[in-house]
Structures are given as C-alpha cells and as structure tokens.
Coordinates of N, CA and C in Angstrom, one line a residue:
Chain A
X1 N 0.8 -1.2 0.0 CA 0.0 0.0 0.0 C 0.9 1.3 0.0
X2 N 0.2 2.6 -0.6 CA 1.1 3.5 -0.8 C 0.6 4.2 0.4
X3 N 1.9 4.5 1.3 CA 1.6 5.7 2.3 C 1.7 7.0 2.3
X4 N 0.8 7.7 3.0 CA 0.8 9.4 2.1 C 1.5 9.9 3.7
X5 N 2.4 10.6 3.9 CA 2.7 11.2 5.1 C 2.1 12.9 4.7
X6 N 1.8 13.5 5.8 CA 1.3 15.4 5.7 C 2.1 15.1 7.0
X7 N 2.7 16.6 6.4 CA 3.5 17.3 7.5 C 3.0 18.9 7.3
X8 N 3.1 19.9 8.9 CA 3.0 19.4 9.6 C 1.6 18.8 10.0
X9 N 1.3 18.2 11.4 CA 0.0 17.6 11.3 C -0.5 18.9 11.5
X10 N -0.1 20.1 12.3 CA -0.9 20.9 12.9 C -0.2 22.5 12.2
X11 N -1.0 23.2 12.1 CA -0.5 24.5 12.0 C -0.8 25.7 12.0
X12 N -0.3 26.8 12.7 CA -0.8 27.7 13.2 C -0.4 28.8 12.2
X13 N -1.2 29.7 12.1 CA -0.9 30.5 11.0 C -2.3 32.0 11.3
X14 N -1.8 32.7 11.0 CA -2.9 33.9 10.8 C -3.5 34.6 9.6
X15 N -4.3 35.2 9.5 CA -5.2 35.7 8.5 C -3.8 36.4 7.7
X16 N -3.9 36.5 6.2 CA -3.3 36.9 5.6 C -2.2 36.5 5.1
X17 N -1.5 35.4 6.0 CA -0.3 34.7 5.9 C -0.4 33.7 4.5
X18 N 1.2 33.9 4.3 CA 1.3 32.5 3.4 C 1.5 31.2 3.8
X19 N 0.7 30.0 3.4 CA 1.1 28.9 4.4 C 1.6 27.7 3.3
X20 N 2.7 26.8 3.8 CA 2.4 25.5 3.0 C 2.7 24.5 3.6
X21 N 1.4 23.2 2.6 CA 1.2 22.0 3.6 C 2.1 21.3 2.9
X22 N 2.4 20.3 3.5 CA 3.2 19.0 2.5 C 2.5 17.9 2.6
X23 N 2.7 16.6 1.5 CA 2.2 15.4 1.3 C 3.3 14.7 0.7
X24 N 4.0 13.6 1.4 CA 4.9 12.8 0.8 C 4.1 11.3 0.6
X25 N 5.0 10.7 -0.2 CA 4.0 9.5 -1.1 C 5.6 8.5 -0.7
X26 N 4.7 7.1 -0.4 CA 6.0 6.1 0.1 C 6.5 5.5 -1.0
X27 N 5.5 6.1 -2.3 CA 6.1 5.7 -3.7 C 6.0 6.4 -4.8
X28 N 6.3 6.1 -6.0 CA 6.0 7.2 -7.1 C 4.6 7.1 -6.8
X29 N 3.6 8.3 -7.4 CA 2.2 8.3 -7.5 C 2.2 9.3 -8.8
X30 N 2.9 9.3 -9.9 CA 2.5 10.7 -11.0 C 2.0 11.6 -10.3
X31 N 1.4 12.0 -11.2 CA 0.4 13.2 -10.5 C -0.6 13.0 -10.0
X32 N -1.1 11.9 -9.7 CA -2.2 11.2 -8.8 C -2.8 11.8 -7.7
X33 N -2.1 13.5 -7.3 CA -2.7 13.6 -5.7 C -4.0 14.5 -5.9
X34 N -4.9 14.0 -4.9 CA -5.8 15.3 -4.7 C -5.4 16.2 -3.3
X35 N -6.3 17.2 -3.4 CA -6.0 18.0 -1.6 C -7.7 18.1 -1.9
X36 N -8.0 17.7 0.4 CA -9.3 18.6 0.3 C -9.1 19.0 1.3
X37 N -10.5 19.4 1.6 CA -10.3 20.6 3.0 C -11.8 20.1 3.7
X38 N -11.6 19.9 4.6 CA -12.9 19.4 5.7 C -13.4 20.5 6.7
X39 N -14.2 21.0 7.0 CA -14.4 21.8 7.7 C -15.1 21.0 9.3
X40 N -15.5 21.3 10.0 CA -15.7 20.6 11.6 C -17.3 20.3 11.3
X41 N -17.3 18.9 11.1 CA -18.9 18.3 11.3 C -19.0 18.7 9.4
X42 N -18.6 18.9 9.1 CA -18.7 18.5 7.3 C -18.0 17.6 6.6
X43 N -18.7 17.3 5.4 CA -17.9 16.7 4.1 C -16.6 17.2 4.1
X44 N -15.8 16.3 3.1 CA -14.6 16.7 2.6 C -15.3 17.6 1.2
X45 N -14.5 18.4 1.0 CA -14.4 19.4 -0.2 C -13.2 19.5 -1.0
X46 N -13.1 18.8 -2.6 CA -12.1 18.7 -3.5 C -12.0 20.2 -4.1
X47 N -10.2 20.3 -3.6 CA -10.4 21.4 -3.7 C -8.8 21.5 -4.8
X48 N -8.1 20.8 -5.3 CA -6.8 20.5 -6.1 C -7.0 19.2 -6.7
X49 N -7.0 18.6 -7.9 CA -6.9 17.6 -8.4 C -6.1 17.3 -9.1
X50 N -5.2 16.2 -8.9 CA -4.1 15.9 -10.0 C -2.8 16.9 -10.2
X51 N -2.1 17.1 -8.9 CA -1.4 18.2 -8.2 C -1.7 19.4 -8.6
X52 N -1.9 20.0 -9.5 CA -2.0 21.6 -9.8 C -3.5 21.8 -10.7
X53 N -4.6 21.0 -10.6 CA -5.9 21.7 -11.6 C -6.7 22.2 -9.8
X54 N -6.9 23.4 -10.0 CA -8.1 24.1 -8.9 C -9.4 23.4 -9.4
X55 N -10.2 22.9 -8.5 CA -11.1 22.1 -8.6 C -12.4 23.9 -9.1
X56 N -13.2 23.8 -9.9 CA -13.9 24.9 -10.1 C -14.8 25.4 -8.8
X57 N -14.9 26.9 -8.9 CA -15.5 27.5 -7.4 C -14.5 27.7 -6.0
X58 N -13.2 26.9 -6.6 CA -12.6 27.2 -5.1 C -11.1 28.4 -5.5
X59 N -11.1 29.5 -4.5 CA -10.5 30.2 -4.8 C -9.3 29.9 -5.6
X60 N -8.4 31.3 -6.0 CA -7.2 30.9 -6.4 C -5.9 31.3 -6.0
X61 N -6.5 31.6 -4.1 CA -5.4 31.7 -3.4 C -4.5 30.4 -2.7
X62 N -5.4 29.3 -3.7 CA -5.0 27.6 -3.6 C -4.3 27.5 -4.6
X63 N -3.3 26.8 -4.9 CA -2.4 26.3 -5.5 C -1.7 24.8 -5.4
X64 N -1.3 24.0 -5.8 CA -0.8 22.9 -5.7 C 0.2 22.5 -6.5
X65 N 1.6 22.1 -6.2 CA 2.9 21.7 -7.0 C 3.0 20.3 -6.6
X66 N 3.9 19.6 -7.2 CA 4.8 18.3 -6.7 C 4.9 17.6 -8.0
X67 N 5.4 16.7 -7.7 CA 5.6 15.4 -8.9 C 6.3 14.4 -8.5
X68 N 5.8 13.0 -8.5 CA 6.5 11.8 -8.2 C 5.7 11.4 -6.6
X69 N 6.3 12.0 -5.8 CA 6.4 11.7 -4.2 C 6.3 13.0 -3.4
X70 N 6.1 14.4 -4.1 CA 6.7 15.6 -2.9 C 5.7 16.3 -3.3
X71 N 4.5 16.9 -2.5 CA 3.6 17.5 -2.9 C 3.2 18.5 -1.7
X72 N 2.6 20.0 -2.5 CA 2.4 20.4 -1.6 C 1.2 21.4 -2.0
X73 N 0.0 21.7 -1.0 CA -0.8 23.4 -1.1 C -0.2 24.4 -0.4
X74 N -0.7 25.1 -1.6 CA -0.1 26.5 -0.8 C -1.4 27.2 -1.0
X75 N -1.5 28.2 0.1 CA -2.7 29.0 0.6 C -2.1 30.5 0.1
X76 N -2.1 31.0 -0.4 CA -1.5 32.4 -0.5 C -1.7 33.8 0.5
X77 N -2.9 33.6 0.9 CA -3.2 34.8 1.5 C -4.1 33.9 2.6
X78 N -4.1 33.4 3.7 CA -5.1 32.9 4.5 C -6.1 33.6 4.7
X79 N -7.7 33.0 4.7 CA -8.6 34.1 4.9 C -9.3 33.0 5.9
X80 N -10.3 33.9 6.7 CA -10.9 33.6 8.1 C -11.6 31.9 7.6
X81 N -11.7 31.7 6.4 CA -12.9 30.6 6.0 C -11.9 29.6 6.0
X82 N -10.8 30.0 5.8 CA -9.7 28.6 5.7 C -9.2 27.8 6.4
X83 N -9.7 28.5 7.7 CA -9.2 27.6 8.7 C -9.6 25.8 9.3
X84 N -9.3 24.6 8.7 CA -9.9 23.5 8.7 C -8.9 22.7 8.6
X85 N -9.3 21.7 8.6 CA -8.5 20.4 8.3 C -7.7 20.1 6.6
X86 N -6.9 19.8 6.0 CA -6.6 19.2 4.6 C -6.0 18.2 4.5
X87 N -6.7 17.1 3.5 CA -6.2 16.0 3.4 C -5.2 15.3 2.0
X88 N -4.7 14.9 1.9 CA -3.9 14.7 0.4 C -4.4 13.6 0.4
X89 N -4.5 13.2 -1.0 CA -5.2 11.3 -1.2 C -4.6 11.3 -2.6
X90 N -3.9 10.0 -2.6 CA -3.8 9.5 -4.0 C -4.6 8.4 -4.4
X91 N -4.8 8.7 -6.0 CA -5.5 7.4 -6.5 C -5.0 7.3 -7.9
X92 N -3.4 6.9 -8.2 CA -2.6 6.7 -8.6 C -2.6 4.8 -8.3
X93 N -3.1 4.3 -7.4 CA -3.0 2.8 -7.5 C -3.9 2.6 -6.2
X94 N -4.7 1.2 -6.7 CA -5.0 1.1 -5.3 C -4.4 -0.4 -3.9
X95 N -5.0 -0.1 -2.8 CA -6.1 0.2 -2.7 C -6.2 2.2 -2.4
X96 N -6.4 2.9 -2.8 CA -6.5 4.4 -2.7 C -5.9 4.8 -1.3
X97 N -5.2 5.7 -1.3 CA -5.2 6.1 0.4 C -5.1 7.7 0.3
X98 N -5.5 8.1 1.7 CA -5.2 9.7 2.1 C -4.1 9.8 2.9
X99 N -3.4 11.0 3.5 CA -3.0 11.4 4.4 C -3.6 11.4 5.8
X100 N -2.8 11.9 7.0 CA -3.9 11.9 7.8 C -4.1 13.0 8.8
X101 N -3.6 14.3 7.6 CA -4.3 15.6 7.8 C -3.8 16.3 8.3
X102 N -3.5 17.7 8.0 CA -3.0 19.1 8.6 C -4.0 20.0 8.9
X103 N -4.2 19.9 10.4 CA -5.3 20.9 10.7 C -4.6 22.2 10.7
X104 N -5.3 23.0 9.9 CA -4.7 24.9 10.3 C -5.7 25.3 11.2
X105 N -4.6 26.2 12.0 CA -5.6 26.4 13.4 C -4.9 28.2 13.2
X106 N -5.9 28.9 13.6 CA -5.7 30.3 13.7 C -4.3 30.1 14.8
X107 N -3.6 31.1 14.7 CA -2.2 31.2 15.9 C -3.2 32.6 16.8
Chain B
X1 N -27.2 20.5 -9.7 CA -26.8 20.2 -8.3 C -26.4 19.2 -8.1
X2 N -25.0 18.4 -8.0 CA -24.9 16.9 -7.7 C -25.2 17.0 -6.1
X3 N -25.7 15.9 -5.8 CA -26.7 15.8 -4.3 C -26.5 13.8 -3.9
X4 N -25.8 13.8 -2.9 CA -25.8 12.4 -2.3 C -26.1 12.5 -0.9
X5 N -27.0 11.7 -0.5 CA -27.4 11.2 0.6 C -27.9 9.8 1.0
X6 N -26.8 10.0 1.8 CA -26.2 8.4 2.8 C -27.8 8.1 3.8
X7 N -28.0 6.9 3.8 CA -29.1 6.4 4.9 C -28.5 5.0 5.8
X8 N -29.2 4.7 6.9 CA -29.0 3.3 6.9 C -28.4 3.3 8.0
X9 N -27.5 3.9 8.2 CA -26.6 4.0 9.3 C -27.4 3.4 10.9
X10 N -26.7 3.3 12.0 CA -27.5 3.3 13.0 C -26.1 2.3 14.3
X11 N -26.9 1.9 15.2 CA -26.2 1.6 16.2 C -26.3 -0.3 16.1
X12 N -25.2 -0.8 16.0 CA -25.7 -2.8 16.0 C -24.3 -3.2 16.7
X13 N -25.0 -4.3 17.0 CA -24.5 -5.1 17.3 C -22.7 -6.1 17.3
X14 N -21.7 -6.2 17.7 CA -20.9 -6.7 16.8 C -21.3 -7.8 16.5
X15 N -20.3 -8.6 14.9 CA -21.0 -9.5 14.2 C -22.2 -9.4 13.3
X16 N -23.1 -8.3 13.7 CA -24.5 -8.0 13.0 C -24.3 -7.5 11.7
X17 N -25.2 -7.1 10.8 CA -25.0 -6.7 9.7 C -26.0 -5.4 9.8
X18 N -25.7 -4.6 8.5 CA -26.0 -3.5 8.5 C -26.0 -3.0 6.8
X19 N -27.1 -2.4 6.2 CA -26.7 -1.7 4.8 C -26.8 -0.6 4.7
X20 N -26.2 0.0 3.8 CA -25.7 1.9 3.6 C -26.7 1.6 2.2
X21 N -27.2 3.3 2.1 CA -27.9 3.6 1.1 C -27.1 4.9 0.6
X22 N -27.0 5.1 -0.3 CA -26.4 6.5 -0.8 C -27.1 6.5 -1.8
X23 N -28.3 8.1 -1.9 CA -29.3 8.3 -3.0 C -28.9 9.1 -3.6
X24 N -28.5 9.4 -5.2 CA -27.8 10.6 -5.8 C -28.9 11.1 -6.9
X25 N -28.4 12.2 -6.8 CA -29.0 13.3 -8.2 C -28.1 14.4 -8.7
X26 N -29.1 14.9 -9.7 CA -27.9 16.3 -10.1 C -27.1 15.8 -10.8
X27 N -26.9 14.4 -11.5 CA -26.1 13.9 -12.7 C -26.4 12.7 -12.8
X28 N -26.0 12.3 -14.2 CA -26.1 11.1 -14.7 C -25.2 9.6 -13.7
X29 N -25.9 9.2 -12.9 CA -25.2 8.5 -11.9 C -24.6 7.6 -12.6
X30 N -25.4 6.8 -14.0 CA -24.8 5.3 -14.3 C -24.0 5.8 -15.0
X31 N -23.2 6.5 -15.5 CA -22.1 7.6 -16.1 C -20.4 7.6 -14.7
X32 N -20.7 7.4 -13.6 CA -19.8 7.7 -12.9 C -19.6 6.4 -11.8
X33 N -18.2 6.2 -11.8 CA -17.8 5.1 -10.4 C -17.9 5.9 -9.2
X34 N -18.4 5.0 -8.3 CA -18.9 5.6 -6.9 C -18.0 4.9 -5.4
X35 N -17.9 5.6 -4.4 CA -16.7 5.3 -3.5 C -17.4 5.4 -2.2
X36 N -17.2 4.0 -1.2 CA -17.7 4.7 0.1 C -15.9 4.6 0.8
X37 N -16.2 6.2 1.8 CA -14.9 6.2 2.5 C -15.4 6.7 4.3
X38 N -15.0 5.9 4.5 CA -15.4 6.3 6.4 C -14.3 7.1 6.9
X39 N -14.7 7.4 8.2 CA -13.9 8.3 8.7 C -14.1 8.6 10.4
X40 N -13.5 7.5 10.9 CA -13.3 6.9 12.5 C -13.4 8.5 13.4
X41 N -14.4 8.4 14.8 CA -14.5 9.5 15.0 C -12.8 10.4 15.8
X42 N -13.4 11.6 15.4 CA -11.3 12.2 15.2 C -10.4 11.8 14.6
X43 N -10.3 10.7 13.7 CA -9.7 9.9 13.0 C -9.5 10.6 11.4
X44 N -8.9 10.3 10.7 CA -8.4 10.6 9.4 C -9.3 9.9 8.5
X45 N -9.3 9.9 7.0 CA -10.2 9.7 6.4 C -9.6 8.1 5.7
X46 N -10.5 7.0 5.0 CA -10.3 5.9 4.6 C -10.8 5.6 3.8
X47 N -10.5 5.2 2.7 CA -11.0 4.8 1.4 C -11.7 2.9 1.7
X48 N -12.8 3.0 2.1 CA -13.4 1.5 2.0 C -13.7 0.5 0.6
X49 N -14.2 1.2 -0.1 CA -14.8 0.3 -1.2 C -15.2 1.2 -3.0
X50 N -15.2 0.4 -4.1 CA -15.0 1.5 -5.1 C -15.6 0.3 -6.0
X51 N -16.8 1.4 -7.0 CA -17.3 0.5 -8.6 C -17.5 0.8 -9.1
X52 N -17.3 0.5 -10.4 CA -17.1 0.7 -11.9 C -18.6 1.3 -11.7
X53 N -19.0 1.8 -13.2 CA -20.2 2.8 -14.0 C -21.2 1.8 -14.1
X54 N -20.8 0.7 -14.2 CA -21.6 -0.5 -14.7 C -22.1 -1.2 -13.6
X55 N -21.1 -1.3 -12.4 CA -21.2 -2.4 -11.4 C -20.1 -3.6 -11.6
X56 N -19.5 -3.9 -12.9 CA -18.9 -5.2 -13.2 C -17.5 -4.6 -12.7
X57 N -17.1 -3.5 -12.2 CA -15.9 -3.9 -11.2 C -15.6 -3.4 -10.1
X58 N -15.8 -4.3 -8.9 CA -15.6 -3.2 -7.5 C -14.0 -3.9 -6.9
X59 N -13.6 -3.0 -6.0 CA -12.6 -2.8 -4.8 C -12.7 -2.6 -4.0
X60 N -12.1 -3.2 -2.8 CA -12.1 -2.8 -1.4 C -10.7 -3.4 -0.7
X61 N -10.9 -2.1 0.5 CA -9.3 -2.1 1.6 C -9.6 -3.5 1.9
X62 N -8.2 -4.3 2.2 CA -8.3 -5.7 2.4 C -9.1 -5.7 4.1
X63 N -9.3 -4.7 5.0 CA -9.8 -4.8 6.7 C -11.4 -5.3 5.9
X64 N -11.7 -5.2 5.1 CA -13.1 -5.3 4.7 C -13.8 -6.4 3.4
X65 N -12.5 -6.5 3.4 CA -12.6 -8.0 2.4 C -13.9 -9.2 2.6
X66 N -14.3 -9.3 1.9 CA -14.9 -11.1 2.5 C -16.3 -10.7 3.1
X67 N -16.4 -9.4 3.9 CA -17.2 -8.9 4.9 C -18.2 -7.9 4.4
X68 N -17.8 -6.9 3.6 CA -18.6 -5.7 2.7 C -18.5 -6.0 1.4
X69 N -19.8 -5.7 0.7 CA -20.2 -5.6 -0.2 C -20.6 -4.1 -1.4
X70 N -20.2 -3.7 -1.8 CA -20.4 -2.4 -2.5 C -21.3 -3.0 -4.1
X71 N -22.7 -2.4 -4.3 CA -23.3 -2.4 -4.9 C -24.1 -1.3 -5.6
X72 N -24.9 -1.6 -6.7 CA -25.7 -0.4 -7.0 C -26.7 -0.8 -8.0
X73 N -27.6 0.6 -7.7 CA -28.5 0.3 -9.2 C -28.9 1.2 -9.7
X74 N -29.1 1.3 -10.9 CA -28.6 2.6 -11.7 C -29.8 2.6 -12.3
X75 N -30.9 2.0 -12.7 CA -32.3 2.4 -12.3 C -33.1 3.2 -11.4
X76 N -32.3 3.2 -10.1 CA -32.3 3.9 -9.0 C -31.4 5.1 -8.5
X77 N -30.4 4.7 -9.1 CA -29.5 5.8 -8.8 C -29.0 6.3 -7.2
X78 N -28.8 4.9 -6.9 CA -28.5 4.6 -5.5 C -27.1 3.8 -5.4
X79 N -26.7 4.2 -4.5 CA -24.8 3.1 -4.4 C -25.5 1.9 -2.6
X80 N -25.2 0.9 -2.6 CA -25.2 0.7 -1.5 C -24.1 -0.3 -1.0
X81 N -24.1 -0.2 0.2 CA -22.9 -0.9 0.9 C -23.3 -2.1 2.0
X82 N -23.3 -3.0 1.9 CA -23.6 -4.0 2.3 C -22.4 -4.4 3.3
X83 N -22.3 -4.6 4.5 CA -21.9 -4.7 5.9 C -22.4 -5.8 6.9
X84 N -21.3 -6.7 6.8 CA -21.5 -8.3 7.4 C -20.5 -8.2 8.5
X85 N -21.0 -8.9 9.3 CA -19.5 -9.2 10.3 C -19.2 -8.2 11.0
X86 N -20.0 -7.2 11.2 CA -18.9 -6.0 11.7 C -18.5 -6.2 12.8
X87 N -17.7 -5.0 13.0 CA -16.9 -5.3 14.5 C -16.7 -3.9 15.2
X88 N -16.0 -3.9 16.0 CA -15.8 -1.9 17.0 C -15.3 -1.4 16.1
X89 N -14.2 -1.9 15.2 CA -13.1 -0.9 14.4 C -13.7 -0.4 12.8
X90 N -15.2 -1.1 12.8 CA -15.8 -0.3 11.7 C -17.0 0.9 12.2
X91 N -16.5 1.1 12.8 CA -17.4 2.5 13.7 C -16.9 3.9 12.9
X92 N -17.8 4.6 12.2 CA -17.3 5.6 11.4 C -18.4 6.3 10.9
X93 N -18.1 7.5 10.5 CA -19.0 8.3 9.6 C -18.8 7.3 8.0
X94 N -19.5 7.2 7.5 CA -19.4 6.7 6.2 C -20.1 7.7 5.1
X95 N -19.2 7.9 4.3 CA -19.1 9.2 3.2 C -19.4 8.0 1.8
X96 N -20.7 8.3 0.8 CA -20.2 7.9 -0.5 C -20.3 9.3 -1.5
X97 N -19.5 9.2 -2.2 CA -18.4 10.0 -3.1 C -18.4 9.6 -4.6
X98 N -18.8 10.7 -5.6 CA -18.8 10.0 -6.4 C -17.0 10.1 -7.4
X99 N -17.1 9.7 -8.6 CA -15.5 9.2 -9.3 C -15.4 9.9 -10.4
X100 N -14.8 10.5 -10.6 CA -14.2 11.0 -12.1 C -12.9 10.6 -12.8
X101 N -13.0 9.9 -13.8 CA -11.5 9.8 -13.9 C -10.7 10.4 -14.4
X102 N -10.8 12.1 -14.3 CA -10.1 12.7 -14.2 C -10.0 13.2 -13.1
X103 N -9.9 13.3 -12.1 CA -10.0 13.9 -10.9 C -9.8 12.6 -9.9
X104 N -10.7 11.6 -9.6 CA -10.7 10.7 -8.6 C -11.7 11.1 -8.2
X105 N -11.7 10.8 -6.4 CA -12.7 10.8 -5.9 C -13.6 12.5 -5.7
X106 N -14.4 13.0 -6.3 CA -14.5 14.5 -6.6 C -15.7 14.5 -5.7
X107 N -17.2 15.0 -5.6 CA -18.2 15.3 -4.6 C -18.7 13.8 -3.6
X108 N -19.5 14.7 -3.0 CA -19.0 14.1 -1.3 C -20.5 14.2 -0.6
X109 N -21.0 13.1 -0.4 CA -22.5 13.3 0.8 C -22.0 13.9 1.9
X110 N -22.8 13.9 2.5 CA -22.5 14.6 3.9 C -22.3 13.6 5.1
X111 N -23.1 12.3 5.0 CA -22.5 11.2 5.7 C -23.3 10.6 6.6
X112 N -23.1 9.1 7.0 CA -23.8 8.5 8.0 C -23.1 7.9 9.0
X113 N -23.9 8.1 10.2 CA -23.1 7.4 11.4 C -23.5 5.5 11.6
X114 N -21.8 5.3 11.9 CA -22.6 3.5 12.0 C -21.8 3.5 13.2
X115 N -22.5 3.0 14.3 CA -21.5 2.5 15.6 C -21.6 1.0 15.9
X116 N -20.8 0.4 15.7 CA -20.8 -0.9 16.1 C -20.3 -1.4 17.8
X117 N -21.0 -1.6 18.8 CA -21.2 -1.8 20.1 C -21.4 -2.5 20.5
X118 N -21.6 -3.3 22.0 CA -22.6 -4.2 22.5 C -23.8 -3.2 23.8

C-alpha cells in the first residue's frame, strides 16, 4: 500500500499569511494527488486535483505543486474561511489512500 | 446540483450486519464510479470500497474483504454498501463519493453514522 505522510499535522498561521502544507507518497504516484479541505462536522471538499488543476468555485489563493512523491498546497493569502483540516489522497493505485491531515488552526 | 445522501446507518451489534444507502441526483449517476470512504471519529479519512459505472468492477481495503459488499443500481441511482460481520473498528462516519476519472474521488454526501457496540 502507498503511504501518504502530511506534515506538519498541525498549524498555526494567521489571516493573511502565506502557508504550505506537505504530502509525501512512500512511492512514485505521478500526479495522482488530490487536496481537500474538511471543515468541523462537514464533508470533505475537493479542492486541487491531479497536483496543480483548482477544482472549479474554489479560490485561487490555492495552488498545488509536486511530482513523483513531494507534494504540496499552498494558501497564499489565509482568509478567516480557511481555517480547517486538509487532506492529500492518492488514486494513482489502489487500494487508494489519504494522508492523515493538517489541521490549520488560527495562531 | 450533484446531491448524495447516505441512509441506513444506526447503532448494532458486533458481528451483525448492516446496509448503507447513498441516493444521488444532479447527474447522470450510471455515467460515474462511486466510492464509500469512512472516517473513524477524530480519526483521518479511509477509502473503503470503489465501482465501476456499470457495477462489473468493485474494490475494497483488504480490513473489509470477504465482509462488505459495494453495490448499485442505476435504475435507481442509488450506491449501496452491504456490511457483514462488523466489528468496533468499523465504527465511522461513512461518506459515499462520487468518481471522475479525471480527478478521482470528486463530490462528497454529507455522511452516515454507523457504531458498532454491545
């Protein structure tokens, strides 16, 4: 099975700030990764597919890079609504897996 | 509007069985593979079970092998997950999701609670 590590798990950041999450893969995954973002007592929400396409309707202070194994979102400007959980998942092979999440927490 | 809503859920027994319903609209369902993924409470998210557009090909994490069933019908435009055997460690929100293959797993029900207890 392919393991997704996210680092950090936790992170503290403020409004405005630039933040970035990571996602390492225990194997190649192409560009296989997704990012979502969970908010507290909600669905997950696809919000990067296939490292770098913005899923439509979600800002474009989201971005996503990597290739192979090193992946990462970047948030460009944090805004009050961002603050949640994000998960990386590949489905480059299965059985599919996610990470197991970088909560951003206001600092 | 794509729109999925999970049923079924509830509180049993270990060993008992149990079935998930996930009713979808807002697109052509028999057009798209469908995914249930749980999500242990405070826990991280898990990909359980996955099927083809047709039904003729499903997947599942080996903890669920032998034990769950992933089904559908596309007359109905319903995914269901069929749950045998369970035990404490399948206690989760259960999310089904539908598939793009461009993207993977892309929109998301809102979810059902299943607790497995005595």
């Amino acid at each position: 099975d392919i393991q997704m590590t996210q680092s950090p798990s936790v992170l503290s950041a403020s409004v405005g700030d630039r933040v970035t999450l990571n996602c390492k893969a225990s194997q190649n995954i192409n560009k296989y990764l997704n990012w979502y973002q969970q908010k507290l007592g909600e669905a997950p929400k696809l919000l990067i597919y296939n490292t770098n396409n913005l899923q439509t309707g979600i800002p474009s202070r989201f971005s996503g890079s990597g290739s192979g194994t090193d992946f990462t979102l970047t948030i460009s400007s944090l805004q009050p609504e961002d603050f949640a959980t994000y998960f990386c998942f590949q489905h480059n092979s299965w059985p599919l897996t996610f990470g197991s999440g970088t909560k951003l927490e206001i600092k | 509007e794509v729109q999925l809503v999970e049923s079924g859920g509830g509180l049993v027994q270990p060993g008992r069985s149990l079935k998930l319903s996930c009713a979808a609209s807002g697109f052509t369902f028999s057009n798209y593979g469908m995914h249930w993924i749980r999500q242990a409470p405070t826990k991280g998210l898990e990909w359980v079970a996955s099927i083809s557009p047709s039904g003729g090909s499903t997947y599942y994490r080996d903890s669920v092998k032998g034990r769950f069933t992933i089904s559908r019908d596309n007359a109905k435009s319903t995914l269901y997950l069929q749950m045998d055997s369970l035990r404490s460690e399948d206690t989760a929100t259960y999310y089904c999701a539908t598939d793009r293959p461009t993207t993977g797993i892309h929109y998301w029900g809102q979810g059902v609670m299943v607790t497995v207890s005595s």
